[in-house]
mmCIF file of C-alpha atoms in Angstrom:
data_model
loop_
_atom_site.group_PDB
_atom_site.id
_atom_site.type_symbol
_atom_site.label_atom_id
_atom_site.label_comp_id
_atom_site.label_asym_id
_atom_site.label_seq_id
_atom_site.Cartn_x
_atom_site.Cartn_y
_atom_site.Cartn_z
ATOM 1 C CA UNK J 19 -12.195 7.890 -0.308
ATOM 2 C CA UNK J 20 -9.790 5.280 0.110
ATOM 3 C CA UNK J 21 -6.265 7.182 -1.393
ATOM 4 C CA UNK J 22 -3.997 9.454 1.034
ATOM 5 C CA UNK J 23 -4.436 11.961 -1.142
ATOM 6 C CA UNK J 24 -7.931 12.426 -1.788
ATOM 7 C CA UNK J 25 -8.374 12.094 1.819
ATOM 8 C CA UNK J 26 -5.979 14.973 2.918
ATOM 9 C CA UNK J 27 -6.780 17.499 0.145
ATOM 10 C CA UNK J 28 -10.721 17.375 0.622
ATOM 11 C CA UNK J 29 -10.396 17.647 4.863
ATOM 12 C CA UNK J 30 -12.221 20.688 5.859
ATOM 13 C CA UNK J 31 -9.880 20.762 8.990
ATOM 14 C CA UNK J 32 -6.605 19.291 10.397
ATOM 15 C CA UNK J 33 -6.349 15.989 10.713
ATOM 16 C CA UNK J 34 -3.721 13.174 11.823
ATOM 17 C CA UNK J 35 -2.235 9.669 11.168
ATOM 18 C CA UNK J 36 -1.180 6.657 12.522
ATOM 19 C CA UNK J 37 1.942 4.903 12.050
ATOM 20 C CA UNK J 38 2.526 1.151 13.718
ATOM 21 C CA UNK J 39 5.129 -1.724 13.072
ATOM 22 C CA UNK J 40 4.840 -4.878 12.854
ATOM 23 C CA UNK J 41 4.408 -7.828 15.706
ATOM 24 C CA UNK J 42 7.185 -10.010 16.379
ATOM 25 C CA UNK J 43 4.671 -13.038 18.004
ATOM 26 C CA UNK J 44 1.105 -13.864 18.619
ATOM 27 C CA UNK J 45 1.425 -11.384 21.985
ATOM 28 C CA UNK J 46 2.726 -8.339 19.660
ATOM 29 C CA UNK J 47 -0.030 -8.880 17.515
ATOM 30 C CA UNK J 48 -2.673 -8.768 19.908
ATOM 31 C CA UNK J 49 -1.113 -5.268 21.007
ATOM 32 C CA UNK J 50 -0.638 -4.167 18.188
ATOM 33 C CA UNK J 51 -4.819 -4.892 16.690
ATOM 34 C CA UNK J 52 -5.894 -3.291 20.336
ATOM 35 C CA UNK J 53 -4.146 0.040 19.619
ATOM 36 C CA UNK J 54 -5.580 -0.223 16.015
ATOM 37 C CA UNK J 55 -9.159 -0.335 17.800
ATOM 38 C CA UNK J 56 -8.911 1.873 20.058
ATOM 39 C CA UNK J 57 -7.209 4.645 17.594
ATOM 40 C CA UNK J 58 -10.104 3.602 15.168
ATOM 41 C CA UNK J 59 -12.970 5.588 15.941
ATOM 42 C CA UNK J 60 -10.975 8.512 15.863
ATOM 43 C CA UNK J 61 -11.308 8.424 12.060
ATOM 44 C CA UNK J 62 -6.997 9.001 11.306
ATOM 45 C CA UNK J 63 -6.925 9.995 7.702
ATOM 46 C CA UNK J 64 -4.828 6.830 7.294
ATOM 47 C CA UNK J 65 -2.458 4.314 9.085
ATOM 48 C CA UNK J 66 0.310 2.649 8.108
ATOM 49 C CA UNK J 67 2.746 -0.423 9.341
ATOM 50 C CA UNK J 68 6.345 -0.301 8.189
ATOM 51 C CA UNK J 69 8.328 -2.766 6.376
ATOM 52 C CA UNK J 70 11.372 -4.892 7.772
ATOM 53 C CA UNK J 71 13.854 -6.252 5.894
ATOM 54 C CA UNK J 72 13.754 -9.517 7.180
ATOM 55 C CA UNK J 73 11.104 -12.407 6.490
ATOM 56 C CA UNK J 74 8.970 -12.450 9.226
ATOM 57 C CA UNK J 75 8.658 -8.665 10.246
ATOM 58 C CA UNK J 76 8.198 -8.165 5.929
ATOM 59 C CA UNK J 77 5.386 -11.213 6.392
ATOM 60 C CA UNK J 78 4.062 -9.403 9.306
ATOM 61 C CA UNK J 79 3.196 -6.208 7.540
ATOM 62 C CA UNK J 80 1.760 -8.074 4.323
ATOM 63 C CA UNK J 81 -0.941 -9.991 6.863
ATOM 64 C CA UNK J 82 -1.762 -7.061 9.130
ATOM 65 C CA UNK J 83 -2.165 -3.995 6.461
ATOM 66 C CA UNK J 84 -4.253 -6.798 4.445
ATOM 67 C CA UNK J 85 -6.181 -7.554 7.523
ATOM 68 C CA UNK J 86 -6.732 -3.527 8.472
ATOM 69 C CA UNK J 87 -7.653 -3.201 4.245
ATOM 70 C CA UNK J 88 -10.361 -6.088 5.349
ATOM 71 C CA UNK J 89 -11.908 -5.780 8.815
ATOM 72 C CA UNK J 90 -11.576 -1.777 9.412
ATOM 73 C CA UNK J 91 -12.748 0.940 8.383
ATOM 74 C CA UNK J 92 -9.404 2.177 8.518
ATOM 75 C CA UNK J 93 -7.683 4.004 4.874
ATOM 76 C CA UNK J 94 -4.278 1.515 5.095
ATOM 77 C CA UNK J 95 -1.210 2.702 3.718
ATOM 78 C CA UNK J 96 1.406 -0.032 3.405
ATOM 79 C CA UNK J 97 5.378 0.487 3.768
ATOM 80 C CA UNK J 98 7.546 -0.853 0.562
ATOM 81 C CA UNK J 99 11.174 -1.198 0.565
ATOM 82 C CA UNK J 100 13.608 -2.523 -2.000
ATOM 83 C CA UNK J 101 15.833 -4.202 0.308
ATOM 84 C CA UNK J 102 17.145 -7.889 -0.821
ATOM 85 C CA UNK J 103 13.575 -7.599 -3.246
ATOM 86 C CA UNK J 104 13.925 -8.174 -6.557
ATOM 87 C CA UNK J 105 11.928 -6.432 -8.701
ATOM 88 C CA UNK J 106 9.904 -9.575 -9.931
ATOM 89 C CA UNK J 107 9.302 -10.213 -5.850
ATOM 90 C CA UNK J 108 8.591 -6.373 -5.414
ATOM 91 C CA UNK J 109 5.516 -6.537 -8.474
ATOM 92 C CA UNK J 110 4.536 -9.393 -6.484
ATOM 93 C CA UNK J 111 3.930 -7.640 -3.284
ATOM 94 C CA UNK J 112 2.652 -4.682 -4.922
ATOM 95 C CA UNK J 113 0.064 -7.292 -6.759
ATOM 96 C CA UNK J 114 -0.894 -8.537 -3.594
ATOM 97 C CA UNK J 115 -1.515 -4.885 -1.814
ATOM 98 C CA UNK J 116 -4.021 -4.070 -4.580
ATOM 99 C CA UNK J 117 -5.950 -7.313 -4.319
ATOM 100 C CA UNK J 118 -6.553 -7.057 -0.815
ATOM 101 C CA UNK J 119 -8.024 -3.109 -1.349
ATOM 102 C CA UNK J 120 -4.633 -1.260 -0.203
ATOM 103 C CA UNK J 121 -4.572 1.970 -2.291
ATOM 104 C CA UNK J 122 -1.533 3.838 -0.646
ATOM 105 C CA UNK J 123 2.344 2.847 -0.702
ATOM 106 C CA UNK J 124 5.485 3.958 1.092
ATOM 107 C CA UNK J 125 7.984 3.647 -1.383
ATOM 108 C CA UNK J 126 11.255 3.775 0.998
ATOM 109 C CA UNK J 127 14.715 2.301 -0.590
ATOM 110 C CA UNK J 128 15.203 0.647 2.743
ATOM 111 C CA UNK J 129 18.657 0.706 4.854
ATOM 112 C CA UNK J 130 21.135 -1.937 5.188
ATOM 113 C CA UNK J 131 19.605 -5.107 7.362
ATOM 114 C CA UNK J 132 21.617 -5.003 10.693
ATOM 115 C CA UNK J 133 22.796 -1.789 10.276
ATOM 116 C CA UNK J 134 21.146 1.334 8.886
ATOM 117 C CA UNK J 135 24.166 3.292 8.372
ATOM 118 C CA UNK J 136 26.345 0.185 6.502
ATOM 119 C CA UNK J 137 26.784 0.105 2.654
ATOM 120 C CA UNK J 138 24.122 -0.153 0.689
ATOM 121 C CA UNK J 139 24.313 -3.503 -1.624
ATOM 122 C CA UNK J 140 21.042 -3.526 -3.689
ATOM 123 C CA UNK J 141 19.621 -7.046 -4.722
ATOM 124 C CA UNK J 142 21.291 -8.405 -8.331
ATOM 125 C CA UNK J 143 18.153 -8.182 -9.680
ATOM 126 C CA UNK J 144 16.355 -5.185 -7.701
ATOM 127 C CA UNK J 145 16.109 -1.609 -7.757
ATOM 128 C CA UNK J 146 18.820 0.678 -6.126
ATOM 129 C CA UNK J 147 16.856 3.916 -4.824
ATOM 130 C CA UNK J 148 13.144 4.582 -3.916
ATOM 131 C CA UNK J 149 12.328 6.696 -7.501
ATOM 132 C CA UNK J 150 12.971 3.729 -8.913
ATOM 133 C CA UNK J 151 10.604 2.287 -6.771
ATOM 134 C CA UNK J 152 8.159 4.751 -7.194
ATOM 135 C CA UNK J 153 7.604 4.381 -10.546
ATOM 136 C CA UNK J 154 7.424 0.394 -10.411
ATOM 137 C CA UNK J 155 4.565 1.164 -8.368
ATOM 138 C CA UNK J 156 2.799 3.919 -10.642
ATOM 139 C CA UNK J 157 3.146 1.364 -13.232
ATOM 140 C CA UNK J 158 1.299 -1.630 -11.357
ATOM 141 C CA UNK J 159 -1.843 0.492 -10.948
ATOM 142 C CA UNK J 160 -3.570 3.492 -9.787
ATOM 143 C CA UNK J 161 -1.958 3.497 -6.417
ATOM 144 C CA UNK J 162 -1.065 6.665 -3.904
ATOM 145 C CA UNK J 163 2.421 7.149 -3.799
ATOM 146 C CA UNK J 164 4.087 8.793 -0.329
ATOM 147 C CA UNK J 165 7.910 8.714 0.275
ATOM 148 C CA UNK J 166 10.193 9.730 2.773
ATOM 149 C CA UNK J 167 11.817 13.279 3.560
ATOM 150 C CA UNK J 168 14.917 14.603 5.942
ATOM 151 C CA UNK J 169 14.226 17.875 7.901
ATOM 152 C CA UNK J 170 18.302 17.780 8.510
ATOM 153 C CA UNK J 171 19.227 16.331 5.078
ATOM 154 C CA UNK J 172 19.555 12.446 4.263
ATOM 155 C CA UNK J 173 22.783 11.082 6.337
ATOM 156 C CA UNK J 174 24.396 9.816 2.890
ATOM 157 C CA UNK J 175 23.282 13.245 1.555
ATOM 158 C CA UNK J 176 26.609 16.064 0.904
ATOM 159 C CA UNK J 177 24.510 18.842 1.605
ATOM 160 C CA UNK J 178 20.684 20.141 2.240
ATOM 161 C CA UNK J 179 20.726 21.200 -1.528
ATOM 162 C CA UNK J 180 21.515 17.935 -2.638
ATOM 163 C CA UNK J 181 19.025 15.687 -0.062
ATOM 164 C CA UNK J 182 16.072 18.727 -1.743
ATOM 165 C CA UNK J 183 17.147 17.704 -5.221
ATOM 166 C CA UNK J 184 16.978 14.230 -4.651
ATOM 167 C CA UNK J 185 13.655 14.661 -2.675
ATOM 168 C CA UNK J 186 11.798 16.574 -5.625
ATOM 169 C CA UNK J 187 13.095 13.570 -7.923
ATOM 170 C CA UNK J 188 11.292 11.238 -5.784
ATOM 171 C CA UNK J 189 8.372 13.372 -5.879
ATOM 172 C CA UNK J 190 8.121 13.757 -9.300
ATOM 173 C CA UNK J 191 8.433 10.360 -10.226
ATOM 174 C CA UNK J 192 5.060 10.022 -9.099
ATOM 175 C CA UNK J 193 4.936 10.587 -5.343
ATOM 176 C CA UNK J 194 1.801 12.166 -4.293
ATOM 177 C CA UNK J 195 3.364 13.276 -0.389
ATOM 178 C CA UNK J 196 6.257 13.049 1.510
ATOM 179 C CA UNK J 197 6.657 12.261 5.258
ATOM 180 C CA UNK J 198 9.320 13.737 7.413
ATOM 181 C CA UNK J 199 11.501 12.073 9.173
ATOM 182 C CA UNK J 200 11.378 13.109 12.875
ATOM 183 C CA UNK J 201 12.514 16.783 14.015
ATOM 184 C CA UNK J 202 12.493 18.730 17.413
ATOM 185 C CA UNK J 203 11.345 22.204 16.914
ATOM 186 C CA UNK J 204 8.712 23.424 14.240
ATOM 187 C CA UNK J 205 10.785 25.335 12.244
ATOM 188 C CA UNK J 206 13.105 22.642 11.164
ATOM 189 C CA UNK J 207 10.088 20.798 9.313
ATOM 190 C CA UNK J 208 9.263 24.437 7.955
ATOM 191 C CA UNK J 209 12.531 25.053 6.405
ATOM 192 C CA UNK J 210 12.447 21.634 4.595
ATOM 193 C CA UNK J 211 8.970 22.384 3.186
ATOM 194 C CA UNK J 212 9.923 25.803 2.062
ATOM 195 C CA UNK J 213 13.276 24.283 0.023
ATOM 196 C CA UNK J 214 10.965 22.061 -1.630
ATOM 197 C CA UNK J 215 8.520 24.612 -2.614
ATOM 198 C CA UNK J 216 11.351 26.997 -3.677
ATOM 199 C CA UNK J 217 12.620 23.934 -5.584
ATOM 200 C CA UNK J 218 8.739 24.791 -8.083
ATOM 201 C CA UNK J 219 7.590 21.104 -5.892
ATOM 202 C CA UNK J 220 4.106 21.672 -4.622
ATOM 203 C CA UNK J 221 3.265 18.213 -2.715
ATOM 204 C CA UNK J 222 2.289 17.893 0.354
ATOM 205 C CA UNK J 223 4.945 17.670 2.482
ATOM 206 C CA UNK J 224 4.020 16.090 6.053
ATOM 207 C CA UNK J 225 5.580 16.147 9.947
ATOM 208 C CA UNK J 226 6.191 12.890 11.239
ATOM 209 C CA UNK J 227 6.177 13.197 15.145
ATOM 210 C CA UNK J 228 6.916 10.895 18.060
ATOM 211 C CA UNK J 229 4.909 11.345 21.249
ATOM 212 C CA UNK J 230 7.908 12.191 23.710
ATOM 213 C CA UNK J 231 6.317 10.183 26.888
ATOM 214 C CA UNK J 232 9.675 8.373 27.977
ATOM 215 C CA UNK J 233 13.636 8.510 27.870
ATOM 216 C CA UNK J 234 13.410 5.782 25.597
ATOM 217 C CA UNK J 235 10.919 7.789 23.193
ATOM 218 C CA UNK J 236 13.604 10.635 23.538
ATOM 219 C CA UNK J 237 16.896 8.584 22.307
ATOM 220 C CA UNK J 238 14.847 7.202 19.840
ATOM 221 C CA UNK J 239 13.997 10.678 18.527
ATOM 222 C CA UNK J 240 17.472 11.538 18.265
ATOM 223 C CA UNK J 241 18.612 8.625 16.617
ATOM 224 C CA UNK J 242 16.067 8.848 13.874
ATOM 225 C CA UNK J 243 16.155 12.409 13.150
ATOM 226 C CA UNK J 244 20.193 12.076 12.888
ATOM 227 C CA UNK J 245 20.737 15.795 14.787
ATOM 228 C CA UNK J 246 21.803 17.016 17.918
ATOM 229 C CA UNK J 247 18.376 18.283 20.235
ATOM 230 C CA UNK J 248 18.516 21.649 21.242
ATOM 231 C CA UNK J 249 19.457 22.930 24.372
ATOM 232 C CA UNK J 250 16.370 24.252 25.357
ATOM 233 C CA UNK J 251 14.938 20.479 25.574
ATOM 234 C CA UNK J 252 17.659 18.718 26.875
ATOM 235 C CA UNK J 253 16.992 21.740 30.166
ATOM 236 C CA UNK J 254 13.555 20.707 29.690
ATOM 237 C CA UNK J 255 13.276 16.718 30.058
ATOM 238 C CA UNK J 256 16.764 15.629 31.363
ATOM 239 C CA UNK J 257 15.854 16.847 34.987
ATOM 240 C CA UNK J 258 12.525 14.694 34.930
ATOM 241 C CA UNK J 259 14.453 11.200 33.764
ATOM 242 C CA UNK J 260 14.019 9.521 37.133
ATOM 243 C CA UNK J 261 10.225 10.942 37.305
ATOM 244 C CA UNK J 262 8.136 8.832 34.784
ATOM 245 C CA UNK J 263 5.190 10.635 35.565
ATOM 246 C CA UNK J 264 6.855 14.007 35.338
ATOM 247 C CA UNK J 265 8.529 13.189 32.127
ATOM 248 C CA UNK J 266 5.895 12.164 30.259
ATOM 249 C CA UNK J 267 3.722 14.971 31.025
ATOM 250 C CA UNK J 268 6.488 17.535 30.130
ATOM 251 C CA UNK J 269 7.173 15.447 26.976
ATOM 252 C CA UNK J 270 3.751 15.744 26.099
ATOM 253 C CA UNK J 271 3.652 19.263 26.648
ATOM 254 C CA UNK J 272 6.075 19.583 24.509
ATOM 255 C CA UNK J 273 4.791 17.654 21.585
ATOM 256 C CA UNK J 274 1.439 19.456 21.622
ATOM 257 C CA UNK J 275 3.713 22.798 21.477
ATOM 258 C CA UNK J 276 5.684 21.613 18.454
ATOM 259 C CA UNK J 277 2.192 20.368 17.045
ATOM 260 C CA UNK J 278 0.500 23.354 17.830
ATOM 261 C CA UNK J 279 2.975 25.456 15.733
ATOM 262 C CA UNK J 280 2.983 23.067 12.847
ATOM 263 C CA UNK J 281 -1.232 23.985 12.896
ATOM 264 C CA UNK J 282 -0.961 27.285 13.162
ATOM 265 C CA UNK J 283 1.786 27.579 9.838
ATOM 266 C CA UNK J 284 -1.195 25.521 7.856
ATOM 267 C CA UNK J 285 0.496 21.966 8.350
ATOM 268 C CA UNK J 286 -2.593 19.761 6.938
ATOM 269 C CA UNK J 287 -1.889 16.787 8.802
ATOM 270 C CA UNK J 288 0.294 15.550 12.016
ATOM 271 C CA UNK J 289 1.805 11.762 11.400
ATOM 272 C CA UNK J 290 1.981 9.687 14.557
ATOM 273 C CA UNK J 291 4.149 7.091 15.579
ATOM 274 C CA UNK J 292 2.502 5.228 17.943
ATOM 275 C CA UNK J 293 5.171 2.713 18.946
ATOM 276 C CA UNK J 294 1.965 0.415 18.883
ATOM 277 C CA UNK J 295 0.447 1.921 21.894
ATOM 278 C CA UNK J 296 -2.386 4.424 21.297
ATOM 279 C CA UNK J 297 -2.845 6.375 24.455
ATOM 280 C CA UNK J 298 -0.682 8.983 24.158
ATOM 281 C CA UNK J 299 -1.622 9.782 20.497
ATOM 282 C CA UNK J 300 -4.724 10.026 21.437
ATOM 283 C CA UNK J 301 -4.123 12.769 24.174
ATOM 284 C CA UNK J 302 -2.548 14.429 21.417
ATOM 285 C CA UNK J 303 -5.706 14.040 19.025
ATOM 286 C CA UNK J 304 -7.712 15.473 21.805
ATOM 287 C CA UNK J 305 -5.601 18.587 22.758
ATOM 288 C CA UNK J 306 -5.013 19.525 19.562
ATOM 289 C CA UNK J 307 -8.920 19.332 18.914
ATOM 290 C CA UNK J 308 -7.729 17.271 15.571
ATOM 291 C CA UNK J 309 -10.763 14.303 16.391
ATOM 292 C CA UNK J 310 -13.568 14.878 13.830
ATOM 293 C CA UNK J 311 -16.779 16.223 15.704
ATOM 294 C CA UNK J 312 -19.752 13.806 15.489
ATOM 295 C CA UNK J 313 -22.538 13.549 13.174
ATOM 296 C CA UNK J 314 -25.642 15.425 14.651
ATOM 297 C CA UNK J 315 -28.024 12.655 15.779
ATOM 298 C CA UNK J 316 -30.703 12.329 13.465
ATOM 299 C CA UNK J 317 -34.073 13.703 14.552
ATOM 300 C CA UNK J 318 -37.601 11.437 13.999
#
């Protein structure tokens, strides 16, 4: 099964993903195809590399998804963004993901280059939000469709009411799944699945989480998720900012608490971002018992 889809709705048990991004040099992308190895035999029901808006990152992603498509055994979801595309350069992509054997899209609108929170100017001749996008991609072929989702509501969005309307377009222009956006506590991921149920949307809605082994893992966490962190983990992991050691194991603690949760309310699958380092998701594969047991040996 090589579609995201298939994948996650015939698991017999929990399982996880990988997300990467792509190598700035030669010495990036050696890091970058060792953490893709060593994650690997894990079996992650897919990985994916996101998509900058600028040539070389956007060139990066094209090479290494096709690469991962090629030389792993790996399902390979690729991220897709309408930024400064038009939509004659975005079929042309989209051509190239299915002739290299990628099956799964990302359709993401993109934000501004430079500045993620700037106004949005879409290309003359492109496509101005990601359901748009979506259904360029249904179009070009029998693709798996995933977007984006906002636990605390899209920063542009007026309300949560309007970011779940908006979200359910998306998914029924053809999205098979939606990834969240990071969160800190379980039930904030909850909430956003139940407003899209409520809203009569039934696809599979899925946690993105960040390992939380460093300050710098933390900030980044905030800034993504666009939300203040509650009290109860600032008291947590501020103390331990000076103790590397000490931080990252609380911060992993706490991950495999938040994961844990997500489990045990029938969350199908737990999206990494690995920050292109695989250790500490796979501590987190292995506490959370999410690896896939091995095949009994045969006997003769």
């Amino acid at each position: 099964m090589r579609r995201v889809a298939d994948r996650l709705n015939n698991a017999h048990r929990p399982t996880f993903s990988v997300e990467f991004f792509p190598p700035r040099d030669e010495a990036d992308e050696a890091v970058l195809w060792r953490a893709i190895r060593e994650l690997e035999p894990l079996d992650p029901a897919y990985m994916s590399i996101t998509y900058g808006a600028g040539g070389s990152s956007r060139d990066g992603t094209i090479r290494n998804i096709a690469r991962v498509a090629t030389d792993t055994t790996l399902v390979p979801m690729a991220h897709l963004t309408a930024v400064n595309h038009s939509v004659a350069e975005l079929r042309n992509v989209i051509g190239h993901f299915a002739a290299v054997g990628v099956h799964n899209i990302l359709a993401l609108r993109g934000d501004p280059p430079g500045d993620p929170m700037g106004e949005w100017v879409p290309h003359p001749q492109g496509l101005h939000y990601a359901e748009e996008l979506v259904r360029l991609i249904r179009e070009l072929g029998d693709f798996c469709v995933g977007v984006s989702a906002f636990p605390y509501g899209h920063p542009r969005s007026a309300d949560l009411d309007t970011d779940t309307h908006y979200l359910v377009r998306k998914l029924r222009a053809g999205a098979d799944f939606a990834i969240a956006q990071l969160f800190f506590e379980a039930k904030d991921f909850l909430r956003l699945r139940d407003r899209v149920a409520a809203a009569g949307c039934d696809a599979l809605m899925l946690p993105g989480i960040m390992p939380l082994t460093t300050p710098r893992t933390l900030r980044k966490t905030i800034e993504l998720s666009g939300a203040t962190p509650p009290a109860w983990l600032v008291d947590r992991l501020a103390p331990l900012e000076d103790d590397p050691k000490a931080f990252r194991a609380e911060g992993l603690d706490v991950v495999t608490e938040l994961c844990s949760r997500l489990l045990a309310e029938g969350v199908p699958e737990l999206h990494f971002y690995t920050f292109n380092r695989s250790k500490a998701t796979r501590e987190l594969v292995e506490r959370l018992g999410l690896r896939s047991p091995a095949p009994p040996l045969a006997l003769t």
